[in-house]
Coordinates of C-alpha atoms and ligand atoms in Angstrom, one line a residue:
M1 CA -17.7 4.5 10.4
D2 CA -20.9 1.7 10.8
M3 CA -22.2 0.0 7.6
K4 CA -25.6 1.6 6.8
Q5 CA -28.2 -1.1 7.6
I6 CA -31.3 -1.3 5.4
S7 CA -34.3 -3.7 6.9
H8 CA -37.9 -4.5 5.9
W9 CA -40.8 -1.6 5.8
I10 CA -43.7 -3.3 8.0
N11 CA -46.7 -1.5 9.6
G12 CA -45.4 2.2 8.9
K13 CA -41.8 1.7 10.1
V14 CA -38.1 -0.2 9.7
S15 CA -38.5 -3.5 10.9
T16 CA -35.9 -4.2 13.4
E17 CA -36.3 -8.3 13.0
T18 CA -33.5 -10.2 11.4
S19 CA -33.7 -13.7 9.6
G20 CA -30.1 -13.5 10.0
R21 CA -29.5 -13.7 5.9
K22 CA -27.8 -10.2 4.8
G23 CA -26.4 -9.4 1.1
D24 CA -24.2 -6.4 0.1
V25 CA -25.3 -3.2 -2.0
Y26 CA -22.4 -1.8 -3.9
N27 CA -21.3 1.9 -5.2
P28 CA -20.9 0.6 -8.9
A29 CA -19.1 3.5 -9.4
T30 CA -16.3 2.7 -6.6
G31 CA -16.6 -1.0 -6.2
Q32 CA -17.2 -0.2 -2.6
V33 CA -19.5 -1.8 -0.3
T34 CA -22.3 1.0 1.0
A35 CA -24.7 -1.1 2.8
T36 CA -26.1 -4.1 3.8
V37 CA -29.8 -5.0 3.3
E38 CA -31.8 -7.9 5.0
F39 CA -32.9 -11.0 3.3
A40 CA -36.1 -11.7 4.4
S41 CA -36.8 -15.5 5.8
T42 CA -40.1 -17.1 4.8
E43 CA -42.0 -16.8 7.9
Q44 CA -41.0 -12.6 8.3
V45 CA -42.9 -13.1 4.8
G46 CA -45.5 -14.6 6.4
K47 CA -45.7 -11.6 9.1
I48 CA -45.6 -9.1 6.5
V49 CA -48.6 -10.4 4.7
D50 CA -50.6 -10.8 8.1
V51 CA -49.8 -7.0 8.4
A52 CA -51.0 -6.2 4.8
T53 CA -54.5 -8.3 5.1
A54 CA -55.7 -6.4 8.3
A55 CA -54.6 -3.4 6.4
F56 CA -56.5 -4.0 3.4
N57 CA -59.9 -4.8 5.7
E58 CA -59.8 -1.1 6.5
W59 CA -58.2 0.5 3.3
R60 CA -60.8 -1.1 1.0
H61 CA -63.2 0.8 3.0
S62 CA -61.7 3.9 2.6
S63 CA -63.8 6.7 0.2
L64 CA -62.1 7.6 -3.4
T65 CA -61.9 10.7 -1.9
K66 CA -59.5 10.0 0.7
R67 CA -57.4 7.7 -1.5
T68 CA -56.9 10.5 -4.1
Q69 CA -56.3 13.0 -1.4
V70 CA -53.1 10.5 -0.1
L71 CA -52.1 10.0 -3.7
F72 CA -52.0 14.0 -4.3
A73 CA -50.0 14.5 -1.2
F74 CA -47.8 11.6 -2.1
R75 CA -47.0 13.3 -5.8
E76 CA -45.9 16.8 -4.1
L77 CA -43.7 14.8 -1.7
L78 CA -42.1 12.9 -4.8
N79 CA -41.5 15.8 -6.6
Q80 CA -40.0 18.1 -3.7
N81 CA -37.6 14.8 -3.0
K82 CA -37.0 13.9 -7.1
V83 CA -33.6 14.7 -6.6
K84 CA -32.8 12.9 -3.5
I85 CA -34.2 9.5 -4.8
A86 CA -32.2 10.1 -7.8
E87 CA -29.1 10.8 -5.5
M88 CA -29.9 7.3 -4.0
I89 CA -30.4 5.4 -7.2
T90 CA -27.2 6.7 -8.8
A91 CA -25.4 5.1 -5.4
E92 CA -26.3 2.4 -5.7
H93 CA -27.5 1.5 -9.6
G94 CA -24.8 3.6 -11.0
K95 CA -27.0 5.5 -13.8
V96 CA -26.0 9.4 -14.5
L97 CA -28.3 11.3 -12.2
S98 CA -30.1 12.8 -15.6
D99 CA -31.1 9.5 -15.8
A100 CA -32.3 8.4 -12.6
Q101 CA -34.4 12.0 -12.3
G102 CA -35.7 10.8 -15.6
E103 CA -37.1 8.0 -14.3
V104 CA -38.6 9.3 -11.1
T105 CA -40.6 11.8 -13.5
R106 CA -42.0 8.3 -15.2
G107 CA -43.2 6.8 -12.1
L108 CA -44.2 10.5 -10.9
E109 CA -46.4 10.6 -13.9
V110 CA -48.4 6.9 -13.1
V111 CA -48.9 8.4 -9.5
E112 CA -50.5 11.3 -11.8
F113 CA -52.6 8.8 -13.6
A114 CA -53.8 7.1 -10.5
C115 CA -55.3 10.3 -9.0
G116 CA -58.1 10.1 -11.6
I117 CA -59.0 6.8 -10.2
P118 CA -62.6 7.8 -9.3
H119 CA -63.2 8.1 -13.0
L120 CA -61.4 5.2 -13.8
L121 CA -63.4 3.0 -11.5
K122 CA -66.8 4.2 -12.9
G123 CA -68.9 1.0 -14.0
G124 CA -71.4 1.0 -16.1
Y125 CA -75.2 0.9 -15.0
S126 CA -78.3 -0.2 -17.2
E127 CA -81.6 0.5 -16.3
G128 CA -84.8 -1.2 -16.9
V129 CA -83.2 -4.6 -18.3
S130 CA -86.7 -6.4 -17.7
T131 CA -89.5 -4.9 -15.0
D132 CA -88.2 -3.2 -12.4
V133 CA -84.8 -4.3 -12.7
D134 CA -81.6 -3.1 -13.2
V135 CA -77.9 -4.2 -14.1
Y136 CA -74.9 -2.2 -12.9
S137 CA -71.2 -3.0 -13.1
I138 CA -68.4 -2.4 -10.0
R139 CA -64.8 -2.8 -9.4
Q140 CA -63.2 -4.3 -6.6
P141 CA -59.7 -4.6 -5.2
L142 CA -58.4 -8.1 -4.9
G143 CA -56.7 -7.9 -1.6
P144 CA -52.9 -7.7 -0.9
V145 CA -50.6 -7.2 -3.9
A146 CA -47.3 -7.9 -4.3
I147 CA -44.7 -6.2 -6.8
I148 CA -41.5 -8.0 -7.0
S149 CA -39.4 -5.4 -9.1
P150 CA -35.4 -5.7 -11.0
F151 CA -32.4 -3.6 -10.3
N152 CA -32.4 -1.1 -13.4
F153 CA -35.7 0.9 -12.0
P154 CA -35.5 0.8 -8.4
A155 CA -38.3 3.5 -8.4
M156 CA -39.8 3.8 -11.6
V157 CA -41.0 0.2 -12.0
P158 CA -42.3 -0.3 -8.5
M159 CA -44.3 2.9 -9.2
W160 CA -45.8 1.2 -12.6
F161 CA -47.6 -0.5 -10.1
F162 CA -48.4 0.6 -6.9
P163 CA -49.5 4.1 -7.2
I164 CA -52.7 2.4 -9.3
A165 CA -53.0 -0.9 -6.5
L166 CA -53.4 1.4 -3.8
A167 CA -55.9 3.9 -5.9
C168 CA -58.0 0.8 -6.4
G169 CA -58.0 -0.2 -2.4
N170 CA -55.6 -2.7 -2.2
S171 CA -52.8 -3.4 0.4
V172 CA -49.0 -3.8 -1.4
V173 CA -46.1 -5.8 -0.5
V174 CA -43.2 -4.9 -2.8
K175 CA -40.0 -7.0 -2.7
P176 CA -37.3 -4.8 -5.0
S177 CA -34.1 -6.0 -5.8
E178 CA -31.3 -6.7 -3.5
K179 CA -28.8 -4.8 -5.7
D180 CA -30.3 -1.3 -5.2
P181 CA -32.8 -1.4 -2.0
S182 CA -32.3 2.5 -1.0
A183 CA -35.0 4.4 -3.2
I184 CA -38.0 2.5 -1.8
M185 CA -37.4 3.0 1.3
L186 CA -37.5 6.8 1.1
I187 CA -40.5 6.4 -1.1
A188 CA -42.1 4.0 1.6
E189 CA -41.8 7.4 4.1
L190 CA -42.9 9.5 1.6
L191 CA -46.1 7.5 1.4
K192 CA -46.6 7.3 5.0
E193 CA -45.9 11.4 5.1
A194 CA -48.7 11.8 2.6
G195 CA -51.4 9.9 4.8
L196 CA -51.7 6.5 3.8
P197 CA -52.7 4.3 6.5
D198 CA -49.4 1.9 8.2
G199 CA -49.6 -1.6 7.2
V200 CA -51.1 -0.7 3.5
F201 CA -47.8 -0.3 1.7
N202 CA -44.8 -2.6 2.9
V203 CA -41.1 -3.4 1.3
V204 CA -39.9 -6.9 1.7
H205 CA -36.0 -7.2 1.3
G206 CA -34.4 -10.8 -0.3
D207 CA -33.7 -13.2 -2.7
K208 CA -35.3 -16.2 -3.7
E209 CA -36.1 -17.0 -0.6
A210 CA -38.5 -14.2 -0.3
V211 CA -39.8 -14.3 -3.6
D212 CA -41.1 -17.8 -3.6
A213 CA -42.8 -17.7 0.0
L214 CA -45.0 -14.7 -1.6
L215 CA -45.6 -16.9 -4.8
V216 CA -47.1 -19.9 -2.9
H217 CA -48.6 -17.1 0.0
P218 CA -52.4 -17.9 0.3
G219 CA -53.0 -14.7 1.3
I220 CA -51.4 -12.9 -1.8
K221 CA -53.9 -12.0 -4.7
S222 CA -51.6 -10.8 -7.5
I223 CA -48.2 -11.1 -8.4
S224 CA -46.9 -8.1 -10.5
F225 CA -43.6 -8.8 -11.5
V226 CA -40.6 -7.2 -13.8
G227 CA -37.3 -8.8 -14.6
S228 CA -35.5 -11.0 -16.7
T229 CA -37.5 -13.5 -18.8
P230 CA -36.3 -17.2 -17.3
I231 CA -37.6 -15.5 -14.0
A232 CA -40.6 -14.4 -15.1
K233 CA -41.6 -17.5 -16.4
Y234 CA -40.9 -18.9 -13.2
V235 CA -42.6 -16.2 -11.1
Y236 CA -45.7 -16.7 -13.7
E237 CA -45.9 -20.8 -13.7
T238 CA -45.4 -21.1 -10.0
G239 CA -47.7 -17.6 -9.2
T240 CA -50.7 -19.0 -11.2
Q241 CA -50.3 -22.5 -9.9
A242 CA -50.7 -21.1 -7.0
G243 CA -54.4 -19.4 -7.9
K244 CA -53.1 -16.3 -8.6
R245 CA -53.2 -13.5 -11.1
V246 CA -50.2 -12.8 -12.4
Q247 CA -48.4 -10.6 -14.9
A248 CA -44.8 -10.9 -15.5
L249 CA -42.5 -8.6 -17.6
G250 CA -39.4 -10.2 -19.1
G251 CA -36.3 -9.6 -21.1
A252 CA -35.8 -7.8 -24.3
K253 CA -33.7 -7.9 -27.2
N254 CA -34.8 -4.1 -29.0
H255 CA -34.2 -4.5 -32.5
M256 CA -34.4 -0.9 -34.7
V257 CA -34.6 -1.4 -38.3
V258 CA -33.0 1.5 -40.6
L259 CA -34.9 1.4 -43.7
P260 CA -32.7 3.2 -46.9
D261 CA -34.6 6.7 -47.3
A262 CA -34.3 7.0 -43.8
D263 CA -32.2 10.3 -42.2
L264 CA -28.8 8.5 -41.1
D265 CA -27.9 11.8 -38.6
L266 CA -31.4 11.1 -36.4
A267 CA -30.9 7.1 -36.6
A268 CA -27.0 7.5 -35.6
D269 CA -28.5 10.3 -32.6
S270 CA -31.1 7.4 -31.4
A271 CA -29.2 4.7 -31.9
V272 CA -26.3 6.1 -29.4
N273 CA -28.8 7.3 -27.1
A274 CA -31.0 4.3 -26.8
G275 CA -28.4 2.1 -27.0
F276 CA -25.8 3.3 -24.6
G277 CA -28.2 5.5 -22.0
S278 CA -27.9 3.7 -18.8
A279 CA -25.1 1.4 -20.2
G280 CA -28.0 -0.4 -22.2
E281 CA -29.6 -1.8 -18.7
R282 CA -32.6 -0.8 -19.9
C283 CA -35.3 -3.0 -21.1
M284 CA -36.4 -0.7 -23.4
A285 CA -32.5 -0.5 -25.0
I286 CA -31.7 -0.9 -28.6
S287 CA -29.4 -3.8 -28.7
M288 CA -29.6 -4.6 -32.3
L289 CA -29.6 -2.6 -35.6
V290 CA -30.7 -3.9 -38.8
A291 CA -29.6 -1.6 -41.6
V292 CA -31.6 -2.2 -44.6
E293 CA -28.5 -1.9 -47.5
P294 CA -26.5 0.1 -49.1
V295 CA -27.5 1.9 -45.4
A296 CA -24.8 0.2 -43.3
D297 CA -21.3 1.7 -44.8
K298 CA -23.1 5.1 -44.3
L299 CA -24.5 4.6 -40.8
I300 CA -21.7 2.7 -38.9
P301 CA -19.1 5.8 -39.0
K302 CA -21.8 8.3 -37.9
I303 CA -22.3 5.8 -34.9
K304 CA -18.8 5.4 -33.9
E305 CA -18.4 9.2 -34.3
R306 CA -20.8 9.9 -31.5
M307 CA -20.1 6.9 -29.6
E308 CA -16.5 8.6 -29.2
K309 CA -17.7 11.2 -27.6
I310 CA -19.7 9.1 -24.7
K311 CA -17.7 10.3 -21.4
T312 CA -17.7 7.2 -19.3
G313 CA -17.4 8.1 -15.8
D314 CA -19.3 8.2 -12.3
G315 CA -22.8 9.1 -12.2
T316 CA -22.1 12.3 -9.5
K317 CA -19.7 13.8 -11.9
G318 CA -21.1 14.9 -15.1
C319 CA -20.7 12.2 -17.0
D320 CA -22.9 10.4 -20.1
M321 CA -22.5 6.9 -18.8
G322 CA -22.1 4.7 -15.5
P323 CA -20.5 1.7 -14.9
L324 CA -22.5 -1.3 -14.8
V325 CA -24.2 -2.5 -11.3
T326 CA -22.4 -5.7 -10.5
K327 CA -18.7 -6.6 -11.1
A328 CA -20.3 -10.2 -12.0
H329 CA -22.4 -8.8 -14.8
R330 CA -20.0 -6.2 -15.9
D331 CA -18.0 -9.6 -16.5
K332 CA -20.7 -11.1 -17.7
V333 CA -21.2 -8.1 -20.5
A334 CA -17.4 -8.5 -21.1
S335 CA -17.5 -12.2 -21.6
Y336 CA -20.4 -11.8 -24.5
I337 CA -17.8 -9.0 -26.2
E338 CA -15.2 -12.3 -26.3
A339 CA -18.2 -14.5 -27.5
G340 CA -18.8 -12.2 -30.7
V341 CA -15.2 -12.1 -31.5
K342 CA -14.7 -15.8 -31.6
E343 CA -18.4 -16.2 -33.0
G344 CA -16.8 -13.8 -36.2
A345 CA -18.6 -10.9 -35.2
T346 CA -16.4 -7.3 -36.5
L347 CA -15.6 -5.9 -33.4
V348 CA -15.6 -1.8 -34.6
M349 CA -15.2 -0.6 -31.1
D350 CA -14.0 -2.1 -27.9
G351 CA -15.2 -0.9 -24.3
R352 CA -13.3 -3.2 -22.5
Q353 CA -10.5 -1.5 -21.7
V354 CA -12.0 1.9 -20.7
K355 CA -11.3 2.8 -16.8
P356 CA -12.2 5.9 -15.5
D357 CA -10.8 5.0 -12.0
E358 CA -9.1 2.5 -10.6
N359 CA -12.3 0.4 -9.1
G360 CA -15.6 0.0 -10.2
F361 CA -17.2 -1.6 -12.3
W362 CA -16.5 0.1 -16.1
L363 CA -17.0 -1.1 -19.3
G364 CA -17.5 1.5 -22.1
P365 CA -19.4 1.5 -25.1
T366 CA -19.0 -1.3 -27.4
L367 CA -19.9 -2.1 -30.9
F368 CA -20.2 -5.0 -33.7
D369 CA -21.2 -5.3 -36.9
N370 CA -21.6 -8.3 -39.4
L371 CA -23.1 -10.2 -37.1
K372 CA -25.3 -13.6 -38.1
T373 CA -28.5 -14.7 -36.2
S374 CA -26.8 -18.1 -35.2
M375 CA -24.2 -16.2 -32.7
S376 CA -24.9 -15.6 -29.0
I377 CA -24.8 -11.6 -29.2
Y378 CA -27.8 -11.9 -31.3
T379 CA -30.1 -15.0 -29.8
D380 CA -29.2 -13.8 -26.2
E381 CA -30.3 -10.6 -23.9
I382 CA -26.8 -9.1 -23.2
F383 CA -28.1 -6.2 -20.9
G384 CA -25.3 -3.7 -21.1
P385 CA -23.6 -1.2 -23.9
V386 CA -23.6 -3.7 -26.9
L387 CA -24.8 -2.6 -29.5
G388 CA -24.5 -5.0 -32.7
V389 CA -25.5 -3.9 -36.3
I390 CA -26.7 -6.8 -38.5
R391 CA -27.1 -6.4 -42.6
V392 CA -30.1 -7.2 -44.3
N393 CA -31.2 -6.4 -47.7
S394 CA -35.0 -6.0 -47.8
Y395 CA -37.5 -4.6 -45.5
D396 CA -39.0 -8.2 -45.8
E397 CA -36.0 -9.4 -44.6
A398 CA -35.7 -7.2 -41.4
L399 CA -39.6 -7.7 -40.4
K400 CA -38.6 -11.3 -40.6
L401 CA -35.6 -11.1 -38.1
V402 CA -37.6 -9.1 -35.3
N403 CA -40.6 -11.5 -36.0
D404 CA -38.5 -14.5 -35.5
H405 CA -36.4 -13.2 -32.5
K406 CA -38.1 -15.0 -29.2
Y407 CA -38.0 -11.4 -27.6
G408 CA -41.1 -9.0 -28.2
N409 CA -40.5 -5.7 -25.9
G410 CA -39.9 -3.2 -28.3
T411 CA -38.7 -1.9 -31.9
A412 CA -38.0 0.7 -34.0
I413 CA -38.1 2.1 -37.1
F414 CA -36.3 4.9 -39.2
T415 CA -37.5 5.5 -42.7
N416 CA -39.4 8.6 -44.0
D417 CA -41.9 7.1 -45.7
G418 CA -44.9 6.9 -43.8
G419 CA -46.1 3.8 -45.8
A420 CA -43.8 1.8 -45.0
A421 CA -43.9 2.4 -41.2
R422 CA -47.8 2.3 -41.7
R423 CA -47.2 -1.3 -42.6
Y424 CA -44.4 -1.8 -40.0
Q425 CA -46.8 -1.3 -36.8
N426 CA -48.7 -3.3 -38.2
E427 CA -46.8 -6.6 -39.4
V428 CA -44.2 -6.8 -36.5
E429 CA -44.9 -8.8 -33.7
V430 CA -43.6 -6.6 -30.7
G431 CA -45.3 -4.7 -27.7
M432 CA -44.4 -1.1 -28.6
V433 CA -43.1 0.3 -31.5
G434 CA -41.4 3.9 -32.3
I435 CA -41.4 5.3 -35.5
N436 CA -38.0 7.6 -35.9
V437 CA -38.6 7.1 -32.2
P438 CA -35.7 4.7 -30.6
I439 CA -37.6 3.9 -27.4
P440 CA -41.0 4.8 -27.1
V441 CA -41.3 6.2 -23.6
P442 CA -43.5 4.2 -21.0
M443 CA -46.7 6.7 -20.9
A444 CA -48.6 6.1 -17.6
Y445 CA -52.0 6.5 -19.3
Y446 CA -51.4 4.1 -22.2
S447 CA -50.3 0.4 -21.1
F448 CA -46.9 -1.0 -21.0
G449 CA -45.5 -4.6 -22.0
G450 CA -44.3 -7.0 -24.6
W451 CA -45.1 -9.7 -26.1
K452 CA -43.9 -13.4 -26.6
S453 CA -41.0 -14.2 -24.4
S454 CA -41.1 -10.4 -23.1
L455 CA -44.3 -11.0 -21.3
F456 CA -45.8 -13.5 -19.2
G457 CA -49.4 -13.5 -18.2
D458 CA -52.8 -11.1 -20.1
S459 CA -52.0 -7.8 -18.5
H460 CA -49.4 -5.1 -19.1
A461 CA -48.3 -2.6 -16.8
H462 CA -50.3 1.0 -15.8
G463 CA -53.0 2.5 -18.0
T464 CA -56.3 1.1 -17.9
E465 CA -54.7 -2.3 -18.1
G466 CA -53.5 -1.4 -14.6
V467 CA -56.9 -0.6 -13.3
H468 CA -58.2 -3.7 -14.6
F469 CA -55.5 -6.0 -13.5
F470 CA -55.8 -4.6 -9.8
T471 CA -59.7 -4.7 -9.6
R472 CA -62.2 -7.7 -10.1
G473 CA -65.1 -7.2 -11.7
K474 CA -68.8 -7.4 -10.5
V475 CA -71.8 -7.3 -11.9
V476 CA -75.1 -6.8 -10.2
T477 CA -78.8 -7.6 -11.2
S478 CA -81.1 -5.5 -8.8
R479 CA -85.0 -5.9 -8.6
W480 CA -86.6 -3.0 -7.0
L481 CA -90.3 -3.4 -7.3
D482 CA -92.7 -0.4 -7.4
P483 CA -93.9 1.0 -4.6
S484 CA -97.4 0.4 -5.7
H485 CA -96.6 -3.2 -4.9
G486 CA -97.0 -2.7 -1.2
G487 CA -94.2 -0.2 -0.2
I488 CA -94.6 3.2 1.1
N489 CA -96.8 5.5 0.0
L490 CA -95.8 8.1 -2.4
G491 CA -98.4 10.5 -2.1
F492 CA -97.5 13.9 -0.4
P493 CA -97.7 13.8 3.4
T494 CA -100.5 15.4 5.1
N495 CA -99.4 18.2 7.0
N496 CA -101.4 17.0 10.0
Ligands
NAD501 P1 -33.8 -10.7 -12.2 O1 -34.5 -11.6 -12.9 O2 -32.9 -11.3 -11.8 O3 -34.4 -10.2 -11.2 C1 -35.7 -9.8 -10.9 C2 -36.4 -10.1 -9.5 O4 -36.4 -11.1 -8.9 C3 -35.6 -9.3 -8.2 O5 -36.3 -8.7 -7.3 C4 -34.8 -10.4 -8.0 O6 -34.5 -10.6 -6.3 C5 -35.8 -11.6 -8.1 N1 -35.3 -12.9 -8.4 C6 -33.7 -12.9 -8.6 N2 -33.5 -14.7 -9.0 C7 -34.6 -15.2 -8.7 C8 -35.2 -16.5 -8.3 N3 -33.9 -17.8 -9.0 N4 -36.0 -17.1 -8.1 C9 -37.1 -15.9 -7.7 N5 -36.8 -14.7 -7.7 C10 -35.5 -14.1 -8.2 O7 -33.8 -9.5 -13.2 P2 -32.3 -7.8 -12.7 O8 -31.1 -8.8 -13.3 O9 -33.0 -7.4 -11.7 O10 -33.2 -7.0 -13.9 C11 -33.0 -6.9 -15.5 C12 -33.7 -8.1 -16.3 O11 -34.9 -7.0 -16.2 C13 -33.4 -7.5 -17.7 O12 -34.1 -8.7 -18.2 C14 -34.3 -6.8 -18.2 O13 -34.8 -6.7 -19.9 C15 -35.6 -6.9 -17.2 N6 -36.5 -6.2 -17.3 C16 -37.6 -5.9 -18.3 C17 -38.6 -4.7 -18.3 C18 -40.1 -4.8 -18.9 O14 -40.7 -3.9 -18.5 N7 -40.3 -5.9 -19.7 C19 -38.3 -3.9 -17.5 C20 -37.1 -3.7 -16.5 C21 -36.7 -5.0 -16.5

């Protein structure tokens, strides 16, 4: 059987050009290569930007009615194809089908938010700031914008950005992760079917060469990046140096603080769902549990009991947790487990022996106790099914831990004391906070993003910050003299 070939989506169709460089795409549950994906050259990226520039010059003049009609139609198509997109995600990412469907739903909510763009783009108007003078504001699109996305949400993360970018009148170039490039191709087809003119939405596949070309191309006006912190920082620095507007969302190490008065069954359920859902490959995964004593000895057995019930296996076969995305990533996460043991943490449950099938990039749920802040399993983002417990003696100690960590994406507190929760939401230096909720899921109409090393730039994703990011403000001061100054005669016209 011929291997599936995945290539760029340019001007409303799949490109037939090749740079001669390609990457392999795997099914992580079987370990088999299932497709190859083109890696664009700098020259190919240039051609795509030319296409996006020409399309922008038309699209920016399309009416708000036209743009919202396309988005409403796209929403219907996305809904109809939810399962198909989810299956593509599971086949290349490994997450279980229900999780993959949830990801599409979250993206769909941003499309729904963007359908309200006529309201969101309304400007202000001040009549009579001086004699015959009015002032008003308008927001205009930037031009071709680039979206560079990570492997862990191949559908949702691009949809954090492009529905709003398109609704605001921009054209788009998406550079998806080379590890799971299929879902965005179906999404591109659906946008065309929904009536989006060719060239307004393009997909360029590739690696560092394609990213670097987008970062410096003068035709690209903004960069929305999501990925690991070192690359986010590089993208932010390179893109802003090239004069672009950049929002670069990075990695995470999300702490869940459990106070002694918390409902421990709720806390255990939440820690297990948020720690091991999507095999911990989520930027909002809980990877660190801060047990405020004497909570740990009661909470850890509850967590362990739940972890023992997690069925690891092929995401299409009704399991709870799928494989990791690649062999290299699986081995990296496993090496952190080894490091944790060497550094002196207590290994309560070891996922390294879990192997539901012969092949596939498997790693079962893993739990550490007695972490210290100096350990690499505490300082680093592991991005796998590894949950660590660190014991502290007070709320203040817990707060200091969270605030001292370099990442600040998400955090949660579990308590029955509203005052304690209220103090935490005020004092914690993290962008997104859950109260008796483990991972605050992205809500389309609020903006999503972290603090500290979890985000470079000033704008979070979607919500009103997304609308601002994808538009430039303009203020117009206009003077129209009264007709008595020599304009037309406003008297009633005579009948003869
Ligand atoms: P990654 O940084 O390896 O890759 C992200 C994108 O950058 C991909 O498109 C990739 O092709 C490209 N890239 C990789 N190396 C590059 C280089 N040297 N130069 C230029 N471009 C390069 O991230 P990943 O492994 O795909 O995704 C996982 C990471 O993303 C985790 O750190 C996770 O926390 C983070 N993430 C963050 C959020 C958030 O909202 N903050 C959301 C999802 C994922």
